[in-house]
Short mmCIF file of N, CA and C in Angstrom, two decimals:
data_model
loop_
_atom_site.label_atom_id
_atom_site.label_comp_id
_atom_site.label_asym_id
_atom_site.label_seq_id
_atom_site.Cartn_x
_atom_site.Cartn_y
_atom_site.Cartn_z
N UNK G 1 118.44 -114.45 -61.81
CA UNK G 1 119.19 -114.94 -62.97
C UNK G 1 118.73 -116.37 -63.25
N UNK G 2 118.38 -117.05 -64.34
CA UNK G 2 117.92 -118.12 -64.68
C UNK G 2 119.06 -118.74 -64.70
N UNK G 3 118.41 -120.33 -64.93
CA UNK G 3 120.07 -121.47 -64.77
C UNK G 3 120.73 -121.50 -65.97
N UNK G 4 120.50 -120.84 -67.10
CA UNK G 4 121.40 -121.24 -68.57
C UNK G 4 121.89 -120.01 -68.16
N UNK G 5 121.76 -118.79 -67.63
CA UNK G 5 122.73 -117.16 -67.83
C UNK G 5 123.84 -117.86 -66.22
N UNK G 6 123.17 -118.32 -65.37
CA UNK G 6 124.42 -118.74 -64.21
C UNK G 6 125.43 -119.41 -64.84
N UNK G 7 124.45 -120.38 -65.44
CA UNK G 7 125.64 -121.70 -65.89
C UNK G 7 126.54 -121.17 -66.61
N UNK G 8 126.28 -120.52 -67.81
CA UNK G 8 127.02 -119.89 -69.04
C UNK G 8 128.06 -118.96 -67.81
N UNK G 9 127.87 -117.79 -66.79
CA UNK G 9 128.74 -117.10 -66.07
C UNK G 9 129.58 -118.10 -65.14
N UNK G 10 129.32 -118.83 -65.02
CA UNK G 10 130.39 -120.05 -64.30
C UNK G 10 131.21 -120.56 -65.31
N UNK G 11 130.70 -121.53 -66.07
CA UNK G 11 131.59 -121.98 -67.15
C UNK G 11 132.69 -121.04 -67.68
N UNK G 12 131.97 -119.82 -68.11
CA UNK G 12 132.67 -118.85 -68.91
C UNK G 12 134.19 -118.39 -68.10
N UNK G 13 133.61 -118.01 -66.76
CA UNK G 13 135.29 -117.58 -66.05
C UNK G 13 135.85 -118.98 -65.46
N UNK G 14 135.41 -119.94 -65.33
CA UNK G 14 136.31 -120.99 -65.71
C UNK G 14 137.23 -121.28 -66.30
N UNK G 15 136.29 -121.07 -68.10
CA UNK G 15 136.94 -121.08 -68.98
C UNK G 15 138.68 -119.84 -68.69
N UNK G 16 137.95 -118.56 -69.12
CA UNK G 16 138.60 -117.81 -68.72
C UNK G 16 140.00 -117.83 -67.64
N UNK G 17 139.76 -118.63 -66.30
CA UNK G 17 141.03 -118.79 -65.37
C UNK G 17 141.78 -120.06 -66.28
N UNK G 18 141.44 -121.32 -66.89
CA UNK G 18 142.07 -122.02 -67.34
C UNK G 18 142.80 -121.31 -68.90
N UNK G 19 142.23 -120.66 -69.37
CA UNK G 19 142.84 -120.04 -70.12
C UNK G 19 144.22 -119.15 -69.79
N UNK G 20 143.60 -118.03 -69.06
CA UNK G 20 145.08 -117.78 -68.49
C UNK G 20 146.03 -117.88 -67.72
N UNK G 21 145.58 -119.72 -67.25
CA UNK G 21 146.42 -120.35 -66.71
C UNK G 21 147.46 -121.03 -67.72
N UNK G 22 146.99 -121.39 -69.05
CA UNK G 22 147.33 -121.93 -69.97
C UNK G 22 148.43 -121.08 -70.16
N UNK G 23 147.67 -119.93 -70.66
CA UNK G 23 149.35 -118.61 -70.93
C UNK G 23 150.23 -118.30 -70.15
N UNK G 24 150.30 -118.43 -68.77
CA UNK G 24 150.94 -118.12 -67.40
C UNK G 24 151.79 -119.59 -67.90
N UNK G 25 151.56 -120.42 -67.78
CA UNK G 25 152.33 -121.90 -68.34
C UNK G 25 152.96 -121.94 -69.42
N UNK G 26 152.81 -121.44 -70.26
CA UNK G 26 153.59 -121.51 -71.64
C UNK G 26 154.72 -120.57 -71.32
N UNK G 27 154.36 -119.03 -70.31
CA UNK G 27 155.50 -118.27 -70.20
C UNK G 27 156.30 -118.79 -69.71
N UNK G 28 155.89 -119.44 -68.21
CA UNK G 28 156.68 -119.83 -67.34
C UNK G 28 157.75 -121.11 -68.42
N UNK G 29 156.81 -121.71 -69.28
CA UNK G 29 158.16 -122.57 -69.62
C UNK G 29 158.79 -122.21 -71.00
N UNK G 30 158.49 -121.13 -71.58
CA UNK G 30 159.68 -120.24 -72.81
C UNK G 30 160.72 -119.95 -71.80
N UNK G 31 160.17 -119.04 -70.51
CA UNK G 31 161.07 -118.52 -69.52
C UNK G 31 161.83 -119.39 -69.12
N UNK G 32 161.93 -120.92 -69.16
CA UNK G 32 162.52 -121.99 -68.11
C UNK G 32 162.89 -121.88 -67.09
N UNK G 33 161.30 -121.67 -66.48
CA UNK G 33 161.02 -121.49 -65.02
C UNK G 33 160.67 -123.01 -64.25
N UNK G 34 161.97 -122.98 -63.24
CA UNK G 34 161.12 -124.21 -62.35
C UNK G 34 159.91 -124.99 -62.09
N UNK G 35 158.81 -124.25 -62.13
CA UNK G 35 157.83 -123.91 -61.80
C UNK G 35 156.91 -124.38 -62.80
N UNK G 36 157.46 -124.56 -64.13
CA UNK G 36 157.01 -125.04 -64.95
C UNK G 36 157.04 -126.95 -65.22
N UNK G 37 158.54 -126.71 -64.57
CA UNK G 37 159.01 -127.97 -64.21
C UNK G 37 157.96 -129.23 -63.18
N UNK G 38 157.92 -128.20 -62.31
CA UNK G 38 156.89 -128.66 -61.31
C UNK G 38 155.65 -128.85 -61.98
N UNK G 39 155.04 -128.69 -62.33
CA UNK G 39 153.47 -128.12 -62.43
C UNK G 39 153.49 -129.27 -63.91
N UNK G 40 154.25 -129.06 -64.48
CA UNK G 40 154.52 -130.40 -66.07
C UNK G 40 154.69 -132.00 -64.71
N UNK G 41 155.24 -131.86 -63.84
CA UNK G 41 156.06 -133.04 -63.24
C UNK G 41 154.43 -133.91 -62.26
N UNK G 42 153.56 -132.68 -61.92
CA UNK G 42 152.62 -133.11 -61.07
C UNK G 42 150.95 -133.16 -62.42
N UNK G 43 151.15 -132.77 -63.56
CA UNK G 43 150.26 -132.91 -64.94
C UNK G 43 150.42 -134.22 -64.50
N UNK G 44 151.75 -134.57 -65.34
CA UNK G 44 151.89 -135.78 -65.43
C UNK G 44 151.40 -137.04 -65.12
N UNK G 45 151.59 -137.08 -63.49
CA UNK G 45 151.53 -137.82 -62.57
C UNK G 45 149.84 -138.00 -62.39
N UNK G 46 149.51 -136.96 -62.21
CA UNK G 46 147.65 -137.11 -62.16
C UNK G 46 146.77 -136.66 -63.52
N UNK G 47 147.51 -137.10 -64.27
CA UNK G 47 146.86 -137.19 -65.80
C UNK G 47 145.66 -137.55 -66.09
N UNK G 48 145.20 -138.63 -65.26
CA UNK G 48 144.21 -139.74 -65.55
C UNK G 48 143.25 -138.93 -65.02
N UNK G 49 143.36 -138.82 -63.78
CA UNK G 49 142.28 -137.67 -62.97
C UNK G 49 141.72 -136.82 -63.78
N UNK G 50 142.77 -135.93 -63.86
CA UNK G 50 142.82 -134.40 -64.52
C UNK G 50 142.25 -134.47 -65.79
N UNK G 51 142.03 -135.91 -66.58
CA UNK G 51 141.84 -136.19 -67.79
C UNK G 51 140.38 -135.93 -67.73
N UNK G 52 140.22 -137.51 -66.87
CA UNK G 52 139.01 -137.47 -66.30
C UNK G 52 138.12 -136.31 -65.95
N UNK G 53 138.63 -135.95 -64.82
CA UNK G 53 138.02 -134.36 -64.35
C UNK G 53 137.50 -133.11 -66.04
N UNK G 54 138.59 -133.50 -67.19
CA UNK G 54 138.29 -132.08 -67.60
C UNK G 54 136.74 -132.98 -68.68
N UNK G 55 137.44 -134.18 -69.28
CA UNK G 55 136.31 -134.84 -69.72
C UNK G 55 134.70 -135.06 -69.49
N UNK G 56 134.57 -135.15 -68.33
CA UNK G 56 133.43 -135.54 -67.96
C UNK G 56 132.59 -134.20 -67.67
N UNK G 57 133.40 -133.04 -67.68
CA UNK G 57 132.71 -131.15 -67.16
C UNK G 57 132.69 -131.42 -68.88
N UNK G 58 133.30 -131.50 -69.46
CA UNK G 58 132.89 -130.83 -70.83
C UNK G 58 131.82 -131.59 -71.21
N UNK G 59 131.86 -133.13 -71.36
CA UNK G 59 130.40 -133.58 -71.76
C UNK G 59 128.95 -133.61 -71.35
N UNK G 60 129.28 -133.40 -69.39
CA UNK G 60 128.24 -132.47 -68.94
C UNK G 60 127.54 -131.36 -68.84
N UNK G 61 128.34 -130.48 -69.29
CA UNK G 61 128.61 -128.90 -69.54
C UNK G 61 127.73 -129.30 -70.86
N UNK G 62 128.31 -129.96 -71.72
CA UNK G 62 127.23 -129.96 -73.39
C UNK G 62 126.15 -130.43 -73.36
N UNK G 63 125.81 -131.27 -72.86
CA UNK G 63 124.84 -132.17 -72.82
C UNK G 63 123.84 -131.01 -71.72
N UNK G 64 124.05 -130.44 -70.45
CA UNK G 64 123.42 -129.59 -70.33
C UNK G 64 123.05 -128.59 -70.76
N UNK G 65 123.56 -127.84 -71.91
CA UNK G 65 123.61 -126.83 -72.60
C UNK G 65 122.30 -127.43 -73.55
N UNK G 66 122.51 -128.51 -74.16
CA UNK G 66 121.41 -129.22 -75.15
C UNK G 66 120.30 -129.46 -74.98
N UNK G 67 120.38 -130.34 -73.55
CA UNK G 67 119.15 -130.95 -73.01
C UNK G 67 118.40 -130.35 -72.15
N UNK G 68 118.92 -129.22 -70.85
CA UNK G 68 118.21 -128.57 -69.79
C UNK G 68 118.17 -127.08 -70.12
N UNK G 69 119.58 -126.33 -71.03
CA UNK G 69 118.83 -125.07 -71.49
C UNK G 69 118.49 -124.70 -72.60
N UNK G 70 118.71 -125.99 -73.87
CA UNK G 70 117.93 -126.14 -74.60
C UNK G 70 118.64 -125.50 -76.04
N UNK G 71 120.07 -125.31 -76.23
CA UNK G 71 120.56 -124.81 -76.95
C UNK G 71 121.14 -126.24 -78.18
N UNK G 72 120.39 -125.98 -79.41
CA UNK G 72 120.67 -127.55 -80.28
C UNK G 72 121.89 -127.27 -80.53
N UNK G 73 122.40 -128.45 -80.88
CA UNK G 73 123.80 -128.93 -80.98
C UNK G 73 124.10 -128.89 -82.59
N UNK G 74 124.72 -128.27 -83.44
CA UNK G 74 124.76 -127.96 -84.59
C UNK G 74 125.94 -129.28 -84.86
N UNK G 75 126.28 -129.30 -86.18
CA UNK G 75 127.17 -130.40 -87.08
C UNK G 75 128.54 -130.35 -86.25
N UNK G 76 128.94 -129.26 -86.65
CA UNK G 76 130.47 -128.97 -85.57
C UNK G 76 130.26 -129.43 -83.97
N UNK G 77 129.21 -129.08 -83.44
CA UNK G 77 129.11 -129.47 -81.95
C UNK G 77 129.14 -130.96 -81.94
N UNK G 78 128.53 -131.46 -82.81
CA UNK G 78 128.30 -132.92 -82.49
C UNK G 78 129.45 -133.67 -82.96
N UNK G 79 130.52 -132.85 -84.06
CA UNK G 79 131.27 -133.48 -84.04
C UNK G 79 133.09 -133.42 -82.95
N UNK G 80 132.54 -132.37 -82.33
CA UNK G 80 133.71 -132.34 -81.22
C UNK G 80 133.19 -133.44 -80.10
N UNK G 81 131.58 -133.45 -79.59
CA UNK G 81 131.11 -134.41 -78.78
C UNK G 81 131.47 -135.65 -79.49
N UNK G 82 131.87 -136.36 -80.62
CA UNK G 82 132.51 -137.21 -81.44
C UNK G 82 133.68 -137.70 -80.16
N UNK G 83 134.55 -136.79 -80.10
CA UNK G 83 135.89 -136.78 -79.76
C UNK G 83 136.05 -136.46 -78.65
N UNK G 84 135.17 -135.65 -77.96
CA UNK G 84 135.09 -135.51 -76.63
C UNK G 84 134.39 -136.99 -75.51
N UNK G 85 133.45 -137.08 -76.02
CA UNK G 85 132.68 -137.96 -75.03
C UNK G 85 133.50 -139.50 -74.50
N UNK G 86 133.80 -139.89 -75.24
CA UNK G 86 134.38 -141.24 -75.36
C UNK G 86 135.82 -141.14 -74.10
N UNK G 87 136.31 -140.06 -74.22
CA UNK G 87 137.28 -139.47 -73.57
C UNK G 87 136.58 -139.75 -71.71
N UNK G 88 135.86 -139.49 -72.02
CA UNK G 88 135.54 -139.42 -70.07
C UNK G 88 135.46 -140.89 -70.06
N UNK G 89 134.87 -141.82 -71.07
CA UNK G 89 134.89 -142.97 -70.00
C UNK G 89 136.27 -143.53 -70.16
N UNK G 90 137.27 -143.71 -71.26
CA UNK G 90 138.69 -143.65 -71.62
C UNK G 90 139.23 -143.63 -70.15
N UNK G 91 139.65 -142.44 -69.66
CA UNK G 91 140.03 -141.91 -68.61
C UNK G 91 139.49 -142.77 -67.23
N UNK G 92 137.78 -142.72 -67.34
CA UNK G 92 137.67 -143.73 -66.01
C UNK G 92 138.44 -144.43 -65.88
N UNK G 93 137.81 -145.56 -66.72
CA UNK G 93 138.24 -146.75 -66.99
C UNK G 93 139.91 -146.72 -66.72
N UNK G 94 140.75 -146.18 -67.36
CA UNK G 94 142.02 -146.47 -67.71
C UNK G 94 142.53 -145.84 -65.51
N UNK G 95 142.11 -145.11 -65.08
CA UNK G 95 141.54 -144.53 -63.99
C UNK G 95 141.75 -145.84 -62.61
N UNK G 96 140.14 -146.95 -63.15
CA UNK G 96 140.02 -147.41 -62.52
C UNK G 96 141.37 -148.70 -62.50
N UNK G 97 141.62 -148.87 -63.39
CA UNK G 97 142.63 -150.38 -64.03
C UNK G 97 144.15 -149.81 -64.14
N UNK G 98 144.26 -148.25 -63.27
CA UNK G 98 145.55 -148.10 -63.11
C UNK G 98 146.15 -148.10 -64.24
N UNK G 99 145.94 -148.29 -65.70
CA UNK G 99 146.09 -148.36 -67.26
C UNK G 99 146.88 -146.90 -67.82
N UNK G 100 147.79 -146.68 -67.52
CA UNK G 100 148.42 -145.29 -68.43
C UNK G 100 148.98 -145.46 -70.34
N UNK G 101 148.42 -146.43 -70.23
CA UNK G 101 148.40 -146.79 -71.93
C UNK G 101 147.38 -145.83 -72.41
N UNK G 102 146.69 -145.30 -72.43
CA UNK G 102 145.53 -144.54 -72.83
C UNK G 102 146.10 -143.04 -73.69
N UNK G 103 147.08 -142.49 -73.06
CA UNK G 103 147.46 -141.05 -73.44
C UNK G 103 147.61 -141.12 -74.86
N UNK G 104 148.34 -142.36 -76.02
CA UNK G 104 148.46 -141.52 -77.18
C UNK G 104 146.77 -141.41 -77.82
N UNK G 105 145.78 -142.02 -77.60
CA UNK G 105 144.38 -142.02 -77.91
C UNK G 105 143.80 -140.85 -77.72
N UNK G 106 143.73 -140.23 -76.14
CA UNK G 106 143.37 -139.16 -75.80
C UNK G 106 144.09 -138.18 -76.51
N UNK G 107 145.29 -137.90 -76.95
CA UNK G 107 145.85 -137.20 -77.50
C UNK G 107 145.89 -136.94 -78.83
N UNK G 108 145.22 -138.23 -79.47
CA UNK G 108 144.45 -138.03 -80.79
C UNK G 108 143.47 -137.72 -80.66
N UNK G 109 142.33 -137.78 -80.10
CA UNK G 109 141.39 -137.05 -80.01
C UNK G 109 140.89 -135.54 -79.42
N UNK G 110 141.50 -135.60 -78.34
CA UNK G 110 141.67 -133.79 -78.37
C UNK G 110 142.09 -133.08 -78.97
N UNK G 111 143.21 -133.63 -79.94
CA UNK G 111 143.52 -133.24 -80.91
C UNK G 111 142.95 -132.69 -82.58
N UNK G 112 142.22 -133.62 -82.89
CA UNK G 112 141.40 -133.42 -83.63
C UNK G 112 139.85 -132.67 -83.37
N UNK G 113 139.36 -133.38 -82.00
CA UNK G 113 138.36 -132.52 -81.37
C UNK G 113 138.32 -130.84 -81.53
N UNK G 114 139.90 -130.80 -81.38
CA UNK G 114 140.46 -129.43 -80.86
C UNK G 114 140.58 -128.75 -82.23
N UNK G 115 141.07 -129.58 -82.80
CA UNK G 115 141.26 -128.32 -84.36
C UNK G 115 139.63 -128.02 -84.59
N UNK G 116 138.39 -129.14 -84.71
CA UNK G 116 136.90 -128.47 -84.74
C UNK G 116 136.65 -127.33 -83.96
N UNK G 117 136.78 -127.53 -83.12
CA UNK G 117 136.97 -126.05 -82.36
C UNK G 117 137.19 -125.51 -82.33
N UNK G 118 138.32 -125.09 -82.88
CA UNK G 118 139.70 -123.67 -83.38
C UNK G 118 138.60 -123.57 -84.49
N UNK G 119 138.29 -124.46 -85.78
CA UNK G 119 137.69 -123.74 -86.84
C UNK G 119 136.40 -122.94 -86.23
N UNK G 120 135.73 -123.88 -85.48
CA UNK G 120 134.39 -123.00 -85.41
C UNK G 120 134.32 -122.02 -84.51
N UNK G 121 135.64 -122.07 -83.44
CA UNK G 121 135.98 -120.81 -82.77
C UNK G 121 136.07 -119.50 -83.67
N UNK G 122 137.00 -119.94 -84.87
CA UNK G 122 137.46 -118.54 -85.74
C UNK G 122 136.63 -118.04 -86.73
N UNK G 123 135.33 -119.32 -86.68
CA UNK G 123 134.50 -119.06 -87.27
C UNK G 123 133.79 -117.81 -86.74
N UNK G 124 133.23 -118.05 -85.17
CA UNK G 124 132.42 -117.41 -84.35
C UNK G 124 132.75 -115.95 -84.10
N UNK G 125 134.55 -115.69 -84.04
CA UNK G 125 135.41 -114.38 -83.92
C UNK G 125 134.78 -113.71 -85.40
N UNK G 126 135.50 -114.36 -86.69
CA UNK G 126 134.86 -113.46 -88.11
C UNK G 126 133.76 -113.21 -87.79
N UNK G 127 132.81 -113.63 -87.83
CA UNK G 127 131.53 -113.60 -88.02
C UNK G 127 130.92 -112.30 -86.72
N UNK G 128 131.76 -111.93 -85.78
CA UNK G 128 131.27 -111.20 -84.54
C UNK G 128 132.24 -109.96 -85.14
N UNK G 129 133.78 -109.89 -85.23
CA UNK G 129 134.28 -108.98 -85.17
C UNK G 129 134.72 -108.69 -86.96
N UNK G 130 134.71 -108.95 -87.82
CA UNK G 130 134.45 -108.31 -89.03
C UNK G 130 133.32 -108.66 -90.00
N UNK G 131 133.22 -108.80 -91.13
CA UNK G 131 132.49 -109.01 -92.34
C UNK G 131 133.20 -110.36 -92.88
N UNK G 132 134.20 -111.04 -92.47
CA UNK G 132 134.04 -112.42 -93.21
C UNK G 132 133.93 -113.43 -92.74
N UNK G 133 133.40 -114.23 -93.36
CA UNK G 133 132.71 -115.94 -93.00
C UNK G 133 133.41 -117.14 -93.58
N UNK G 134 133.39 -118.14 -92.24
CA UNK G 134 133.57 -119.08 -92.93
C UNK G 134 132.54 -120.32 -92.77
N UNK G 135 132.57 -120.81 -93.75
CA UNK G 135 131.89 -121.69 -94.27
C UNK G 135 131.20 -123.19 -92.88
N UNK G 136 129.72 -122.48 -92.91
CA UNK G 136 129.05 -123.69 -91.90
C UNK G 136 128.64 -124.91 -92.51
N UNK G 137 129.05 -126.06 -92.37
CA UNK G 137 128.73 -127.65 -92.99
C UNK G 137 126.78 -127.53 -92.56
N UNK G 138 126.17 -127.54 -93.89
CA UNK G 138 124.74 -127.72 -93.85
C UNK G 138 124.46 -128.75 -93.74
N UNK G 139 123.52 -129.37 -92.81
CA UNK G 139 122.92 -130.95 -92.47
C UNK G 139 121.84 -130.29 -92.41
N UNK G 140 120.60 -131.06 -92.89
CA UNK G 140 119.49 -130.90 -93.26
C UNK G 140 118.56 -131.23 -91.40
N UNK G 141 118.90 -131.74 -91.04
CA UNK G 141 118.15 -132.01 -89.25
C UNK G 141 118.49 -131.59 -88.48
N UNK G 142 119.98 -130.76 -88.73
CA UNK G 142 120.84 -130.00 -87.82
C UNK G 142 120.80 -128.52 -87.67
N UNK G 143 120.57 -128.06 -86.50
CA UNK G 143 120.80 -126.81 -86.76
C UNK G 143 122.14 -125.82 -87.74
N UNK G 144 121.55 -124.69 -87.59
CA UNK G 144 122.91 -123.79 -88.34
C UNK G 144 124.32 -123.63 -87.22
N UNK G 145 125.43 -123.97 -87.53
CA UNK G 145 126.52 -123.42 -87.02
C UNK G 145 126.64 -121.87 -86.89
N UNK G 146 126.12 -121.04 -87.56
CA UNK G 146 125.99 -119.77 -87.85
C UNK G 146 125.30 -119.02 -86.06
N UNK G 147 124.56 -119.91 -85.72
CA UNK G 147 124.15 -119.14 -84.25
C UNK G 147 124.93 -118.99 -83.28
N UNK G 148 125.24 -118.11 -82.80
CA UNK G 148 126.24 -118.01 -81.34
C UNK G 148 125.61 -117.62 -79.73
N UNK G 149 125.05 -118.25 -79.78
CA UNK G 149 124.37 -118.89 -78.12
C UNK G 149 125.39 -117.83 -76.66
N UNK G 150 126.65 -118.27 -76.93
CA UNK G 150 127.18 -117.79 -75.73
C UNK G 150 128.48 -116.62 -76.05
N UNK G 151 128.38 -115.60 -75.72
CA UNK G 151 129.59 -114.72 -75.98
C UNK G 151 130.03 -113.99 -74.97
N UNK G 152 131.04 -114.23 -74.01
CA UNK G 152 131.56 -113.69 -72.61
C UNK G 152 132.25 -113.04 -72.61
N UNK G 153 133.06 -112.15 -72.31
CA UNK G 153 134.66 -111.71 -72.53
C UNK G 153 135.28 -111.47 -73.64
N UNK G 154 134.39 -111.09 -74.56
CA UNK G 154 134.73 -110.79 -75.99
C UNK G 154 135.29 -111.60 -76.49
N UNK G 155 135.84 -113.11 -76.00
CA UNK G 155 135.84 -114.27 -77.06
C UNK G 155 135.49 -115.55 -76.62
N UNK G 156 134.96 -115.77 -75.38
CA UNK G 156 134.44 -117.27 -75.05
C UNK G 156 133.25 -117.25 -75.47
N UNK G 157 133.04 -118.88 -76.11
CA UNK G 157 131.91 -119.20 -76.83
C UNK G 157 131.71 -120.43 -76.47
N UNK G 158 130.58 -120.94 -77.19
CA UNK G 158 130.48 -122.52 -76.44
C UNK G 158 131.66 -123.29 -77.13
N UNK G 159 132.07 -123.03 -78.37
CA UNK G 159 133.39 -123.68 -79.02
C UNK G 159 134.76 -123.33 -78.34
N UNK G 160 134.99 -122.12 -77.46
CA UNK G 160 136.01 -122.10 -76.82
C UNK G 160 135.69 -122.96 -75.83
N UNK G 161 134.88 -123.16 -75.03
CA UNK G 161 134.58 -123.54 -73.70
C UNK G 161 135.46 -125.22 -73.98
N UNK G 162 134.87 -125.39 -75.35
CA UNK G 162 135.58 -127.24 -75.81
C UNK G 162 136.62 -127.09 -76.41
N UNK G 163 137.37 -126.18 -76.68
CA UNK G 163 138.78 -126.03 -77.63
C UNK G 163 139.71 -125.58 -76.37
N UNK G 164 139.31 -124.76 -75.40
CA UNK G 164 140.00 -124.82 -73.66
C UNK G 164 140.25 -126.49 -73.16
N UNK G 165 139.08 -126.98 -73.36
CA UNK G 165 139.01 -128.54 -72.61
C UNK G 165 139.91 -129.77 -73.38
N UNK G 166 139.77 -129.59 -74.65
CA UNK G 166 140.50 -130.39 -75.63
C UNK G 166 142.18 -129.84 -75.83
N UNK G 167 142.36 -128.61 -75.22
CA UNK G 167 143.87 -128.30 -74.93
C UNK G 167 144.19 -129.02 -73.61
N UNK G 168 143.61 -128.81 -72.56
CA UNK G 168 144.28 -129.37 -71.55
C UNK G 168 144.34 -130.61 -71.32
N UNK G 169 142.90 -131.58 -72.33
CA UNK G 169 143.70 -132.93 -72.14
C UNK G 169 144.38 -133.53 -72.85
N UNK G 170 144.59 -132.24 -74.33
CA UNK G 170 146.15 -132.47 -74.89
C UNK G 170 147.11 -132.57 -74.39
N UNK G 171 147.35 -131.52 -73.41
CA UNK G 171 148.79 -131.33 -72.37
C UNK G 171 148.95 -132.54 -71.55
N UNK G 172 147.60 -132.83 -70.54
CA UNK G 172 148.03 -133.68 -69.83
C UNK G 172 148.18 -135.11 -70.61
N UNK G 173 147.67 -135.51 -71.47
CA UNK G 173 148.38 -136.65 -72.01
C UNK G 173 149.64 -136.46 -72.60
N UNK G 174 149.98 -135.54 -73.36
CA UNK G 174 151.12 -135.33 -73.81
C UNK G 174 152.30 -135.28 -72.57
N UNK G 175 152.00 -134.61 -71.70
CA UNK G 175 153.06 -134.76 -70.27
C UNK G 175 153.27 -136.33 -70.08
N UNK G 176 152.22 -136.90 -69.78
CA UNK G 176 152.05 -138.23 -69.37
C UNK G 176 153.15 -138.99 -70.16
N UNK G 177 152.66 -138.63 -71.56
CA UNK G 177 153.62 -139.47 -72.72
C UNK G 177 154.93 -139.11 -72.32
N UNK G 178 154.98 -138.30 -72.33
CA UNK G 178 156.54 -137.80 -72.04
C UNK G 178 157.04 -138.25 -71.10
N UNK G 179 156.65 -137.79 -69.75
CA UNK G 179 157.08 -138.41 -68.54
C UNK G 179 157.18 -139.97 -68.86
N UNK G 180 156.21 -140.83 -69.10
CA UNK G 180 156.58 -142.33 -69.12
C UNK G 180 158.11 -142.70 -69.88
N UNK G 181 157.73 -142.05 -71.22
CA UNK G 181 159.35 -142.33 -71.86
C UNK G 181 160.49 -141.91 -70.95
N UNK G 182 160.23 -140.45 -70.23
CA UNK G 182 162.06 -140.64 -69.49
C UNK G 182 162.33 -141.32 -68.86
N UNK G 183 160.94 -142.14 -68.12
CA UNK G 183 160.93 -143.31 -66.98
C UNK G 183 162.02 -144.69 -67.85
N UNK G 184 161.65 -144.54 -68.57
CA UNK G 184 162.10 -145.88 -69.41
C UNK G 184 163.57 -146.14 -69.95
#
């Protein structure tokens, strides 16, 4: 197996366990399960990490995808790496200086990161599972958005792989935010 089909099968059930870890979490807290309690109570607390941690796999994860297996980075990609990248050193930094001021920033940006992603996610679904399209932003030096490089599990793509990553460091800043205010 070559290193872009490993990499892509690692990433992908990654993706995949954080995903339906994501849904296992949302039940547990419609359900108002303890457990949810917990698991929001310990987000929280190691936010910065966890921030860190998901930041720095996603911009390595892209940047390897670009540079070592060689897959170009289209308009939409470059503009979630916009919103993504900045995020890992954010997180160091705020990391190293003990700084929990950082969360409403990160939380604008995964945020927005994240809706690019949802579009070019639902882009990637039409375009695989029926006859309609939506509309790829043409840049003349950029590749087409129209190519789909990675397809796992009948819906991870390289845009899920960053719309997974840009949810969870929605959550964990958003916990963070939260948690600080009840502190207060």
């Amino acid at each position: 197996m070559e290193l872009g089909s490993l990499f892509t099968k690692v990433i992908a059930l990654g993706t995949l366990f954080e995903d339906v870890l994501l849904i296992a979490l949302l039940l547990l807290y419609l359900m108002r399960n303890p457990i949810a309690t917990m698991l929001y109570r310990w987000s929280a607390r190691h936010a910065l990490i966890l921030g860190f941690l998901m930041s720095a796999s996603a911009t390595i994860g892209s940047l390897l995808y670009s540079e070592v297996v060689g897959f170009p980075a289209c308009i939409l990609c470059w503009t979630q790496r916009i919103f993504m990248y900045p995020m890992m050193f954010l997180f160091a930094l705020a990391f190293y200086r003990k700084d929990g001021n950082i969360f409403v920033y990160t939380l604008l940006l995964s945020l927005i990161g994240g809706s690019v992603a949802l579009y070019q996610w639902i882009k990637d679904m039409l375009a695989s599972y029926s006859h309609t399209t939506l509309p790829c932003p043409a840049v003349s030096d950029l590749p087409s958005c129209d190519k789909i490089f990675v397809f796992e599990y009948g819906y991870i793509t390289i845009p899920m792989f960053a719309l997974t990553a840009f949810i969870v460091i929605a959550l964990v800043s958003y916990f963070a935010i939260r948690s600080r205010k009840n502190e207060q």
